[in-house]
Amino acid sequence: MGFPIHRLRRLRQQEPLRRMVRETHLSPADFIAPLFVTEGQGRREAIESMPGQCRLSIDLLVKEAVELCAVGIPAIILFGIPAYKDDHGSSGLDPNGIVQRAVKAVKQQVPELMVITDVCIDEYTSHGHCGIVRDGKILNDETLDCLTTMARTHAEAGADMVAPSDMMDGRVAAIRRELDRTGFSDLPIMAYAAKFSSCFYAPFRDAAFSTPHFGDRQSYQMDPANAREAMREIDLDIKEGADIIMVKPALPYLDIIATARRRILLPLAAYQVSGEYSMIKAAAQAGWLDESRAMMESLLAIKRAGADLILTYFAKDAAQLLRSPQ
């Protein structure tokens, strides 16, 4: 029988009961905090398009890492802003590069915090693309050599996990071989498996000075229209040795997250990207919505869709809110 026997509102009347029957829960342990690291000392550069986010020199990055760890966040992911760029992204492969030095500093001061590194050369190339360029074409196989070297130097610096985000074919297998060959067989890979060519990355590119100087990234990042192809990308990365699979962006691709969750057994990560963050910030600053509620609702939606881990610029604020007395 239906109404009036079945009254679903019965379980919504009191806040304690709503908590008791809640199906999806967020925890600070769900979050990975992205951080931008730059050269210098005592340097904190506000990112205009990402209110509340900054480019940090290594000394201030370490302080931020301490604070993130203190609120229960288990991991950070580092993006480097190098002192110089060239066509091959050489500064990203340097064992003494900005990310490599940042990894060492964080692990020395906060050893219990997981340090993940982004493996991609776009932040280090003068042209802003994620691969080696010849005659206007992004070269897949030649780029793999750069990525494997970068991953190895990150591992040697003490990274706890590497995360290739370039979307070159075969890069997970190439990195896995190189890590195994050089004594890092226990180091996990979190693969940006379904990374779509999205306009929601624009504030990140502003933060990292990585906007392509010509063309776009549609020849290697995925067409937003393609869901079946996303599953092919995920399947291939699993076969190549990925330990964690990522979908990026998150909110516009909840269907991809949900489909992947039903199909795979690996841990699933989702990246709430810069554009998602900045939209909420901008709307809140304009007085159009409640920032805290929008932040938590968006994160809850990503978790409900099936993500085990969420990369989010809201990590610190959300963790503090979750730890505060209810």
mmCIF file of N, CA, C and O in Angstrom, residues 221-292:
data_model
loop_
_atom_site.group_PDB
_atom_site.id
_atom_site.type_symbol
_atom_site.label_atom_id
_atom_site.label_comp_id
_atom_site.label_asym_id
_atom_site.label_seq_id
_atom_site.Cartn_x
_atom_site.Cartn_y
_atom_site.Cartn_z
ATOM 1 N N GLN A 221 43.270 15.398 -24.472
ATOM 2 C CA GLN A 221 42.242 15.284 -23.450
ATOM 3 C C GLN A 221 40.926 14.865 -24.108
ATOM 4 O O GLN A 221 40.705 15.085 -25.286
ATOM 5 N N MET A 222 40.029 14.293 -23.301
ATOM 6 C CA MET A 222 38.840 13.639 -23.856
ATOM 7 C C MET A 222 37.739 14.609 -24.272
ATOM 8 O O MET A 222 37.559 15.663 -23.663
ATOM 9 N N ASP A 223 36.988 14.214 -25.274
ATOM 10 C CA ASP A 223 35.794 14.929 -25.709
ATOM 11 C C ASP A 223 34.735 14.816 -24.609
ATOM 12 O O ASP A 223 34.365 13.701 -24.206
ATOM 13 N N PRO A 224 34.211 15.940 -24.094
ATOM 14 C CA PRO A 224 33.196 15.876 -23.034
ATOM 15 C C PRO A 224 31.947 15.086 -23.413
ATOM 16 O O PRO A 224 31.185 14.678 -22.524
ATOM 17 N N ALA A 225 31.739 14.831 -24.691
ATOM 18 C CA ALA A 225 30.545 14.101 -25.132
ATOM 19 C C ALA A 225 30.656 12.594 -24.942
ATOM 20 O O ALA A 225 29.647 11.881 -25.051
ATOM 21 N N ASN A 226 31.850 12.078 -24.637
ATOM 22 C CA ASN A 226 32.095 10.638 -24.732
ATOM 23 C C ASN A 226 32.152 9.954 -23.367
ATOM 24 O O ASN A 226 33.108 10.152 -22.604
ATOM 25 N N ALA A 227 31.162 9.131 -23.108
ATOM 26 C CA ALA A 227 31.123 8.340 -21.871
ATOM 27 C C ALA A 227 31.728 6.954 -22.076
ATOM 28 O O ALA A 227 32.476 6.465 -21.225
ATOM 29 N N ARG A 228 31.419 6.310 -23.186
ATOM 30 C CA ARG A 228 31.966 4.963 -23.424
ATOM 31 C C ARG A 228 33.490 5.019 -23.565
ATOM 32 O O ARG A 228 34.195 4.129 -23.068
ATOM 33 N N GLU A 229 33.971 6.055 -24.222
ATOM 34 C CA GLU A 229 35.422 6.186 -24.365
ATOM 35 C C GLU A 229 36.092 6.363 -23.001
ATOM 36 O O GLU A 229 37.207 5.886 -22.786
ATOM 37 N N ALA A 230 35.405 7.045 -22.078
ATOM 38 C CA ALA A 230 35.952 7.201 -20.727
ATOM 39 C C ALA A 230 36.161 5.841 -20.074
ATOM 40 O O ALA A 230 37.167 5.605 -19.393
ATOM 41 N N MET A 231 35.239 4.911 -20.289
ATOM 42 C CA MET A 231 35.400 3.572 -19.729
ATOM 43 C C MET A 231 36.571 2.836 -20.380
ATOM 44 O O MET A 231 37.280 2.067 -19.721
ATOM 45 N N ARG A 232 36.785 3.061 -21.672
ATOM 46 C CA ARG A 232 37.938 2.466 -22.345
ATOM 47 C C ARG A 232 39.237 3.001 -21.746
ATOM 48 O O ARG A 232 40.186 2.231 -21.505
ATOM 49 N N GLU A 233 39.285 4.310 -21.524
ATOM 50 C CA GLU A 233 40.480 4.902 -20.910
ATOM 51 C C GLU A 233 40.735 4.311 -19.525
ATOM 52 O O GLU A 233 41.865 3.968 -19.174
ATOM 53 N N ILE A 234 39.673 4.178 -18.744
ATOM 54 C CA ILE A 234 39.803 3.618 -17.398
ATOM 55 C C ILE A 234 40.278 2.167 -17.458
ATOM 56 O O ILE A 234 41.200 1.772 -16.723
ATOM 57 N N ASP A 235 39.676 1.373 -18.334
ATOM 58 C CA ASP A 235 40.078 -0.030 -18.459
ATOM 59 C C ASP A 235 41.539 -0.170 -18.856
ATOM 60 O O ASP A 235 42.264 -1.031 -18.325
ATOM 61 N N LEU A 236 41.977 0.669 -19.797
ATOM 62 C CA LEU A 236 43.374 0.593 -20.239
ATOM 63 C C LEU A 236 44.336 0.967 -19.115
ATOM 64 O O LEU A 236 45.371 0.314 -18.931
ATOM 65 N N ASP A 237 44.012 2.001 -18.359
ATOM 66 C CA ASP A 237 44.906 2.405 -17.273
ATOM 67 C C ASP A 237 44.987 1.334 -16.193
ATOM 68 O O ASP A 237 46.046 1.112 -15.590
ATOM 69 N N ILE A 238 43.872 0.648 -15.950
ATOM 70 C CA ILE A 238 43.911 -0.455 -14.981
ATOM 71 C C ILE A 238 44.818 -1.572 -15.493
ATOM 72 O O ILE A 238 45.654 -2.105 -14.748
ATOM 73 N N LYS A 239 44.679 -1.909 -16.776
ATOM 74 C CA LYS A 239 45.518 -2.959 -17.357
ATOM 75 C C LYS A 239 46.997 -2.576 -17.341
ATOM 76 O O LYS A 239 47.872 -3.439 -17.230
ATOM 77 N N GLU A 240 47.277 -1.283 -17.451
ATOM 78 C CA GLU A 240 48.667 -0.825 -17.469
ATOM 79 C C GLU A 240 49.282 -0.715 -16.081
ATOM 80 O O GLU A 240 50.473 -0.453 -15.949
ATOM 81 N N GLY A 241 48.468 -0.881 -15.039
ATOM 82 C CA GLY A 241 49.028 -0.925 -13.692
ATOM 83 C C GLY A 241 48.632 0.193 -12.763
ATOM 84 O O GLY A 241 49.240 0.352 -11.697
ATOM 85 N N ALA A 242 47.617 0.970 -13.113
ATOM 86 C CA ALA A 242 47.167 2.031 -12.208
ATOM 87 C C ALA A 242 46.612 1.430 -10.923
ATOM 88 O O ALA A 242 45.968 0.383 -10.941
ATOM 89 N N ASP A 243 46.872 2.108 -9.808
ATOM 90 C CA ASP A 243 46.383 1.651 -8.508
ATOM 91 C C ASP A 243 45.132 2.392 -8.066
ATOM 92 O O ASP A 243 44.321 1.868 -7.294
ATOM 93 N N ILE A 244 44.981 3.620 -8.524
ATOM 94 C CA ILE A 244 43.803 4.439 -8.262
ATOM 95 C C ILE A 244 43.418 5.091 -9.584
ATOM 96 O O ILE A 244 44.284 5.522 -10.353
ATOM 97 N N ILE A 245 42.138 5.183 -9.847
ATOM 98 C CA ILE A 245 41.617 5.773 -11.080
ATOM 99 C C ILE A 245 40.959 7.114 -10.753
ATOM 100 O O ILE A 245 40.253 7.232 -9.751
ATOM 101 N N MET A 246 41.187 8.106 -11.604
ATOM 102 C CA MET A 246 40.598 9.423 -11.374
ATOM 103 C C MET A 246 39.720 9.857 -12.545
ATOM 104 O O MET A 246 40.046 9.581 -13.703
ATOM 105 N N VAL A 247 38.637 10.552 -12.200
ATOM 106 C CA VAL A 247 37.794 11.241 -13.170
ATOM 107 C C VAL A 247 37.949 12.738 -12.933
ATOM 108 O O VAL A 247 37.890 13.206 -11.790
ATOM 109 N N LYS A 248 38.118 13.503 -14.005
ATOM 110 C CA LYS A 248 38.330 14.947 -13.903
ATOM 111 C C LYS A 248 37.698 15.622 -15.114
ATOM 112 O O LYS A 248 37.961 15.201 -16.245
ATOM 113 N N PRO A 249 36.875 16.695 -14.865
ATOM 114 C CA PRO A 249 36.366 17.279 -13.626
ATOM 115 C C PRO A 249 35.386 16.344 -12.913
ATOM 116 O O PRO A 249 35.137 15.231 -13.368
ATOM 117 N N ALA A 250 34.805 16.864 -11.811
ATOM 118 C CA ALA A 250 33.924 16.032 -10.999
ATOM 119 C C ALA A 250 32.449 16.344 -11.234
ATOM 120 O O ALA A 250 31.714 15.538 -11.811
ATOM 121 N N LEU A 251 31.986 17.500 -10.808
ATOM 122 C CA LEU A 251 30.541 17.772 -10.836
ATOM 123 C C LEU A 251 29.906 17.667 -12.213
ATOM 124 O O LEU A 251 28.817 17.092 -12.341
ATOM 125 N N PRO A 252 30.537 18.177 -13.294
ATOM 126 C CA PRO A 252 29.881 18.016 -14.604
ATOM 127 C C PRO A 252 29.931 16.584 -15.128
ATOM 128 O O PRO A 252 29.330 16.290 -16.159
ATOM 129 N N TYR A 253 30.659 15.701 -14.420
ATOM 130 C CA TYR A 253 30.853 14.331 -14.898
ATOM 131 C C TYR A 253 30.471 13.304 -13.830
ATOM 132 O O TYR A 253 31.075 12.241 -13.728
ATOM 133 N N LEU A 254 29.440 13.618 -13.053
ATOM 134 C CA LEU A 254 28.985 12.676 -12.030
ATOM 135 C C LEU A 254 28.521 11.366 -12.640
ATOM 136 O O LEU A 254 28.640 10.308 -12.015
ATOM 137 N N ASP A 255 27.994 11.422 -13.874
ATOM 138 C CA ASP A 255 27.573 10.177 -14.528
ATOM 139 C C ASP A 255 28.758 9.279 -14.814
ATOM 140 O O ASP A 255 28.668 8.042 -14.687
ATOM 141 N N ILE A 256 29.902 9.875 -15.158
ATOM 142 C CA ILE A 256 31.112 9.083 -15.418
ATOM 143 C C ILE A 256 31.610 8.455 -14.120
ATOM 144 O O ILE A 256 31.996 7.278 -14.081
ATOM 145 N N ILE A 257 31.585 9.232 -13.039
ATOM 146 C CA ILE A 257 31.999 8.703 -11.733
ATOM 147 C C ILE A 257 31.108 7.534 -11.332
ATOM 148 O O ILE A 257 31.592 6.468 -10.915
ATOM 149 N N ALA A 258 29.804 7.713 -11.470
ATOM 150 C CA ALA A 258 28.858 6.663 -11.063
ATOM 151 C C ALA A 258 29.020 5.409 -11.916
ATOM 152 O O ALA A 258 28.997 4.278 -11.388
ATOM 153 N N THR A 259 29.184 5.579 -13.214
ATOM 154 C CA THR A 259 29.369 4.420 -14.088
ATOM 155 C C THR A 259 30.667 3.694 -13.767
ATOM 156 O O THR A 259 30.712 2.458 -13.696
ATOM 157 N N ALA A 260 31.734 4.464 -13.560
ATOM 158 C CA ALA A 260 33.033 3.851 -13.216
ATOM 159 C C ALA A 260 32.939 3.088 -11.899
ATOM 160 O O ALA A 260 33.478 1.977 -11.770
ATOM 161 N N ARG A 261 32.216 3.665 -10.923
ATOM 162 C CA ARG A 261 32.105 2.992 -9.617
ATOM 163 C C ARG A 261 31.435 1.630 -9.750
ATOM 164 O O ARG A 261 31.802 0.675 -9.051
ATOM 165 N N ARG A 262 30.462 1.540 -10.631
ATOM 166 C CA ARG A 262 29.761 0.259 -10.814
ATOM 167 C C ARG A 262 30.623 -0.768 -11.536
ATOM 168 O O ARG A 262 30.415 -1.970 -11.382
ATOM 169 N N ARG A 263 31.613 -0.298 -12.313
ATOM 170 C CA ARG A 263 32.374 -1.205 -13.177
ATOM 171 C C ARG A 263 33.710 -1.647 -12.598
ATOM 172 O O ARG A 263 34.225 -2.691 -13.000
ATOM 173 N N ILE A 264 34.317 -0.852 -11.715
ATOM 174 C CA ILE A 264 35.679 -1.162 -11.295
ATOM 175 C C ILE A 264 35.745 -1.413 -9.790
ATOM 176 O O ILE A 264 34.896 -0.954 -9.023
ATOM 177 N N LEU A 265 36.782 -2.133 -9.405
ATOM 178 C CA LEU A 265 37.005 -2.444 -7.999
ATOM 179 C C LEU A 265 38.093 -1.568 -7.383
ATOM 180 O O LEU A 265 38.237 -1.533 -6.158
ATOM 181 N N LEU A 266 38.865 -0.864 -8.197
ATOM 182 C CA LEU A 266 39.932 -0.011 -7.689
ATOM 183 C C LEU A 266 39.357 1.199 -6.954
ATOM 184 O O LEU A 266 38.225 1.607 -7.213
ATOM 185 N N PRO A 267 40.142 1.796 -6.049
ATOM 186 C CA PRO A 267 39.713 3.076 -5.480
ATOM 187 C C PRO A 267 39.502 4.096 -6.597
ATOM 188 O O PRO A 267 40.249 4.132 -7.578
ATOM 189 N N LEU A 268 38.489 4.944 -6.416
ATOM 190 C CA LEU A 268 38.109 5.913 -7.436
ATOM 191 C C LEU A 268 38.235 7.323 -6.864
ATOM 192 O O LEU A 268 37.661 7.630 -5.814
ATOM 193 N N ALA A 269 39.001 8.156 -7.564
ATOM 194 C CA ALA A 269 39.171 9.555 -7.172
ATOM 195 C C ALA A 269 38.439 10.450 -8.163
ATOM 196 O O ALA A 269 38.234 10.078 -9.321
ATOM 197 N N ALA A 270 38.053 11.628 -7.694
ATOM 198 C CA ALA A 270 37.450 12.633 -8.566
ATOM 199 C C ALA A 270 38.052 13.985 -8.208
ATOM 200 O O ALA A 270 38.270 14.279 -7.023
ATOM 201 N N TYR A 271 38.306 14.786 -9.213
ATOM 202 C CA TYR A 271 38.944 16.093 -9.018
ATOM 203 C C TYR A 271 37.892 17.187 -9.165
ATOM 204 O O TYR A 271 37.385 17.426 -10.257
ATOM 205 N N GLN A 272 37.551 17.830 -8.036
ATOM 206 C CA GLN A 272 36.706 19.021 -8.098
ATOM 207 C C GLN A 272 37.617 20.176 -8.519
ATOM 208 O O GLN A 272 38.339 20.748 -7.717
ATOM 209 N N VAL A 273 37.573 20.517 -9.794
ATOM 210 C CA VAL A 273 38.612 21.354 -10.397
ATOM 211 C C VAL A 273 38.411 22.827 -10.075
ATOM 212 O O VAL A 273 37.416 23.242 -9.477
ATOM 213 N N SER A 274 39.378 23.618 -10.532
ATOM 214 C CA SER A 274 39.437 25.043 -10.198
ATOM 215 C C SER A 274 38.170 25.794 -10.586
ATOM 216 O O SER A 274 37.691 26.654 -9.836
ATOM 217 N N GLY A 275 37.618 25.495 -11.759
ATOM 218 C CA GLY A 275 36.416 26.195 -12.191
ATOM 219 C C GLY A 275 35.223 25.905 -11.300
ATOM 220 O O GLY A 275 34.390 26.796 -11.044
ATOM 221 N N GLU A 276 35.116 24.677 -10.827
ATOM 222 C CA GLU A 276 34.043 24.319 -9.907
ATOM 223 C C GLU A 276 34.177 25.109 -8.604
ATOM 224 O O GLU A 276 33.193 25.614 -8.047
ATOM 225 N N TYR A 277 35.409 25.173 -8.101
ATOM 226 C CA TYR A 277 35.711 25.926 -6.881
ATOM 227 C C TYR A 277 35.412 27.411 -7.068
ATOM 228 O O TYR A 277 34.722 28.038 -6.251
ATOM 229 N N SER A 278 35.907 27.986 -8.163
ATOM 230 C CA SER A 278 35.788 29.427 -8.370
ATOM 231 C C SER A 278 34.345 29.860 -8.594
ATOM 232 O O SER A 278 33.950 30.966 -8.199
ATOM 233 N N MET A 279 33.531 29.014 -9.226
ATOM 234 C CA MET A 279 32.122 29.355 -9.412
ATOM 235 C C MET A 279 31.408 29.518 -8.072
ATOM 236 O O MET A 279 30.644 30.465 -7.867
ATOM 237 N N ILE A 280 31.654 28.584 -7.161
ATOM 238 C CA ILE A 280 31.024 28.664 -5.846
ATOM 239 C C ILE A 280 31.526 29.890 -5.099
ATOM 240 O O ILE A 280 30.742 30.637 -4.486
ATOM 241 N N LYS A 281 32.836 30.129 -5.163
ATOM 242 C CA LYS A 281 33.410 31.296 -4.496
ATOM 243 C C LYS A 281 32.816 32.595 -5.034
ATOM 244 O O LYS A 281 32.455 33.504 -4.269
ATOM 245 N N ALA A 282 32.726 32.705 -6.358
ATOM 246 C CA ALA A 282 32.219 33.932 -6.972
ATOM 247 C C ALA A 282 30.759 34.165 -6.620
ATOM 248 O O ALA A 282 30.347 35.288 -6.298
ATOM 249 N N ALA A 283 29.955 33.100 -6.684
ATOM 250 C CA ALA A 283 28.540 33.233 -6.357
ATOM 251 C C ALA A 283 28.349 33.604 -4.891
ATOM 252 O O ALA A 283 27.476 34.418 -4.547
ATOM 253 N N ALA A 284 29.171 33.030 -4.018
ATOM 254 C CA ALA A 284 29.080 33.352 -2.594
ATOM 255 C C ALA A 284 29.479 34.803 -2.340
ATOM 256 O O ALA A 284 28.834 35.508 -1.552
ATOM 257 N N GLN A 285 30.535 35.264 -2.994
ATOM 258 C CA GLN A 285 30.973 36.643 -2.818
ATOM 259 C C GLN A 285 29.924 37.634 -3.308
ATOM 260 O O GLN A 285 29.801 38.741 -2.786
ATOM 261 N N ALA A 286 29.147 37.218 -4.308
ATOM 262 C CA ALA A 286 28.073 38.070 -4.824
ATOM 263 C C ALA A 286 26.814 37.998 -3.965
ATOM 264 O O ALA A 286 25.847 38.720 -4.222
ATOM 265 N N GLY A 287 26.818 37.115 -2.968
ATOM 266 C CA GLY A 287 25.664 36.967 -2.104
ATOM 267 C C GLY A 287 24.555 36.120 -2.692
ATOM 268 O O GLY A 287 23.408 36.155 -2.226
ATOM 269 N N TRP A 288 24.875 35.316 -3.689
ATOM 270 C CA TRP A 288 23.852 34.542 -4.387
ATOM 271 C C TRP A 288 23.619 33.165 -3.776
ATOM 272 O O TRP A 288 22.614 32.524 -4.080
ATOM 273 N N LEU A 289 24.560 32.679 -2.967
ATOM 274 C CA LEU A 289 24.346 31.402 -2.286
ATOM 275 C C LEU A 289 25.212 31.346 -1.040
ATOM 276 O O LEU A 289 26.122 32.163 -0.858
ATOM 277 N N ASP A 290 24.919 30.387 -0.196
ATOM 278 C CA ASP A 290 25.671 30.166 1.042
ATOM 279 C C ASP A 290 26.898 29.328 0.702
ATOM 280 O O ASP A 290 26.777 28.171 0.276
ATOM 281 N N GLU A 291 28.098 29.893 0.886
ATOM 282 C CA GLU A 291 29.315 29.206 0.452
ATOM 283 C C GLU A 291 29.508 27.866 1.158
ATOM 284 O O GLU A 291 29.819 26.862 0.505
ATOM 285 N N SER A 292 29.345 27.838 2.462
ATOM 286 C CA SER A 292 29.579 26.585 3.198
ATOM 287 C C SER A 292 28.617 25.495 2.755
ATOM 288 O O SER A 292 29.013 24.337 2.549
#
